[in-house]
XYZ file of C-alpha atoms in Angstrom:
221
model
C -143.077 -127.809 54.845
C -139.333 -128.192 53.333
C -138.528 -124.827 54.747
C -135.883 -125.943 56.979
C -134.186 -128.080 54.719
C -131.109 -126.554 52.362
C -130.508 -128.697 49.505
C -126.931 -129.040 48.078
C -126.661 -128.207 44.314
C -126.018 -131.816 42.631
C -126.640 -132.105 38.889
C -130.215 -134.458 38.638
C -131.026 -133.309 42.306
C -134.801 -133.787 42.833
C -134.893 -131.172 45.247
C -136.757 -128.789 42.777
C -139.631 -131.096 42.342
C -140.080 -131.241 45.970
C -143.643 -129.739 46.243
C -144.657 -131.604 43.353
C -143.855 -134.797 44.924
C -145.864 -134.134 47.887
C -148.794 -132.997 45.572
C -148.543 -136.487 44.004
C -148.351 -138.591 46.925
C -151.047 -136.640 48.585
C -153.567 -137.419 45.980
C -152.452 -140.874 45.224
C -154.789 -143.377 46.358
C -152.223 -145.616 47.826
C -151.126 -143.144 50.290
C -154.445 -141.542 51.006
C -154.772 -141.612 54.904
C -151.598 -143.310 55.250
C -149.080 -140.335 55.599
C -148.960 -141.112 59.180
C -148.057 -144.917 58.618
C -144.744 -146.314 59.715
C -143.252 -147.168 56.439
C -139.623 -148.375 55.864
C -138.054 -146.252 52.871
C -134.795 -147.303 51.409
C -133.327 -144.529 48.976
C -131.294 -147.145 46.684
C -129.216 -144.776 44.866
C -128.633 -142.137 47.360
C -126.742 -139.412 45.834
C -127.166 -135.939 47.770
C -130.318 -137.746 49.656
C -132.848 -135.143 48.443
C -135.251 -137.766 47.908
C -134.836 -139.259 51.171
C -135.102 -135.662 53.011
C -138.425 -134.779 50.906
C -140.042 -138.282 51.796
C -138.841 -137.867 55.428
C -140.515 -134.141 55.772
C -143.741 -135.976 54.256
C -143.688 -139.319 56.032
C -142.624 -138.081 59.612
C -143.487 -141.296 61.519
C -141.698 -143.636 59.120
C -138.286 -145.008 59.124
C -135.401 -144.264 56.416
C -132.530 -145.955 55.046
C -130.106 -144.146 52.864
C -127.819 -145.863 50.661
C -124.740 -143.528 50.393
C -122.808 -145.954 48.108
C -120.590 -143.176 46.649
C -119.793 -141.955 50.329
C -121.161 -138.259 49.921
C -122.547 -137.738 52.951
C -120.576 -139.967 55.479
C -117.212 -142.098 54.922
C -116.794 -145.979 55.985
C -116.910 -145.345 59.516
C -120.363 -143.052 58.890
C -118.628 -139.977 60.029
C -120.012 -136.309 58.578
C -117.897 -135.500 55.307
C -120.382 -133.594 53.149
C -120.061 -130.466 55.388
C -116.396 -130.340 54.805
C -117.186 -130.591 51.123
C -119.833 -127.818 51.408
C -117.774 -125.727 53.099
C -114.860 -125.868 50.588
C -117.373 -125.291 47.856
C -118.935 -122.375 49.463
C -115.425 -121.105 49.739
C -114.988 -121.294 46.260
C -118.415 -120.359 45.085
C -118.031 -116.764 47.021
C -114.394 -115.980 45.466
C -115.812 -116.662 42.153
C -119.112 -114.323 43.091
C -116.535 -111.479 44.341
C -114.994 -111.148 41.061
C -117.872 -111.621 38.682
C -120.960 -109.826 38.207
C -123.773 -112.509 39.114
C -126.664 -110.512 38.956
C -129.977 -112.767 38.458
C -130.799 -113.600 34.804
C -127.206 -113.442 33.351
C -126.653 -116.369 32.135
C -123.260 -116.226 30.446
C -119.940 -114.908 31.850
C -118.014 -112.530 29.753
C -114.545 -113.681 28.603
C -112.765 -111.591 31.158
C -114.929 -113.181 33.673
C -114.526 -116.677 32.783
C -110.558 -116.111 32.696
C -110.847 -115.276 36.248
C -112.933 -117.970 36.832
C -110.152 -120.525 35.375
C -107.653 -118.769 37.768
C -109.874 -119.318 40.761
C -110.368 -123.181 39.903
C -106.991 -123.425 39.347
C -106.149 -122.023 42.823
C -108.194 -125.152 43.968
C -107.302 -127.702 41.764
C -105.860 -130.296 44.058
C -108.953 -129.915 46.233
C -111.328 -130.548 43.144
C -109.547 -132.913 41.571
C -109.265 -134.982 44.964
C -112.883 -134.566 45.783
C -115.304 -135.583 43.081
C -118.231 -134.519 45.224
C -116.619 -131.086 45.541
C -116.303 -131.214 41.648
C -119.923 -132.000 41.198
C -121.283 -128.880 43.426
C -118.845 -126.717 41.239
C -120.092 -128.219 37.873
C -123.892 -127.737 38.959
C -123.202 -124.183 39.186
C -120.808 -122.997 36.537
C -121.429 -125.917 33.906
C -123.817 -126.614 31.004
C -126.287 -129.555 31.571
C -123.744 -132.793 32.220
C -120.651 -130.942 30.703
C -117.560 -131.974 32.719
C -114.999 -129.522 34.223
C -111.579 -130.425 32.869
C -109.144 -127.967 34.695
C -106.520 -128.976 32.351
C -108.138 -127.337 29.280
C -110.296 -123.985 28.601
C -113.951 -124.567 29.934
C -117.199 -122.437 29.173
C -118.816 -121.506 32.145
C -122.638 -120.479 32.804
C -124.031 -118.653 35.522
C -125.985 -121.056 37.488
C -124.617 -119.897 41.094
C -126.897 -120.223 43.986
C -127.872 -116.879 45.757
C -126.769 -118.713 49.159
C -124.600 -121.678 50.262
C -125.424 -124.290 52.504
C -124.757 -125.039 55.965
C -125.046 -127.878 58.071
C -126.456 -130.066 55.633
C -125.500 -133.343 57.743
C -128.364 -132.398 60.458
C -131.013 -133.122 57.505
C -129.856 -136.707 58.181
C -130.843 -136.851 61.762
C -132.841 -140.297 62.401
C -131.684 -141.982 58.985
C -130.148 -144.839 58.850
C -126.924 -144.486 56.474
C -125.641 -147.622 54.663
C -122.807 -148.213 52.126
C -124.056 -150.872 49.731
C -124.524 -151.824 45.972
C -128.013 -151.612 44.752
C -127.393 -155.486 43.683
C -126.832 -156.126 47.287
C -129.755 -154.281 48.640
C -132.001 -156.219 46.230
C -130.490 -159.715 46.846
C -131.422 -159.241 50.608
C -134.862 -158.284 49.965
C -136.069 -161.032 51.337
C -134.862 -160.869 54.684
C -137.298 -157.745 54.833
C -141.104 -157.238 55.702
C -142.016 -156.031 52.701
C -145.346 -155.181 53.988
C -144.304 -151.952 54.708
C -141.101 -151.718 52.643
C -140.873 -148.857 50.034
C -138.145 -148.298 47.717
C -137.054 -145.240 46.369
C -135.423 -145.495 43.198
C -133.417 -142.425 41.206
C -130.879 -144.001 38.985
C -127.938 -142.432 38.415
C -127.735 -140.286 35.036
C -125.335 -142.225 32.707
C -125.114 -139.244 30.483
C -123.413 -137.985 33.382
C -120.609 -140.710 33.311
C -121.966 -142.639 36.009
C -121.773 -145.792 34.874
C -118.775 -147.025 36.435
C -120.447 -146.715 39.744
C -123.226 -148.968 38.722
C -121.929 -151.421 36.069
C -124.052 -154.497 37.047
C -127.341 -153.522 35.777
C -128.599 -150.714 33.385
C -131.413 -148.741 34.391
C -133.669 -147.754 31.951
């Protein structure tokens, strides 16, 4: 299970908890003997889609609606945009790997390596500043916790580089309906749904990562 799905390194992604999620669901009284039921899962806060893909692998007969509010996976026309972002992130990260010692377990780069990383990122400054999802992927592999990458100043980098890049991520969303709506709009229309088999997946954004501008109308504690 989960072997054929490549995750993308977003801060806050639940992908590393995939096995824990499976074990919890598999032992839960509500879901016992219901893994083959046809539920409708609605992933309200979307993000990288990690939870949609995890639940999709567990509940193979269910229907999935992924709310791509920030248009990370598709644009307004539902055209694939994530794979181009990943392709560019792989290009940048591979160049960093070629110019640093990225042995396993090495956490902090040397000053010389940090200078090289600065030069590489500045070369791609326009791409990074024009694509917030690309910036998130770069941040998740180089920055400590929720620290932001600022290409106009000196940054401190940490080695969180993935061993392998991600390829063809969009194919994981086969048979998933992708929408672009606010969370409030989804909940306001809940009465139109047959609630007997609808399950909401709720993974709100981390406000410590400066995501509050995306969800102004409600503070999710």
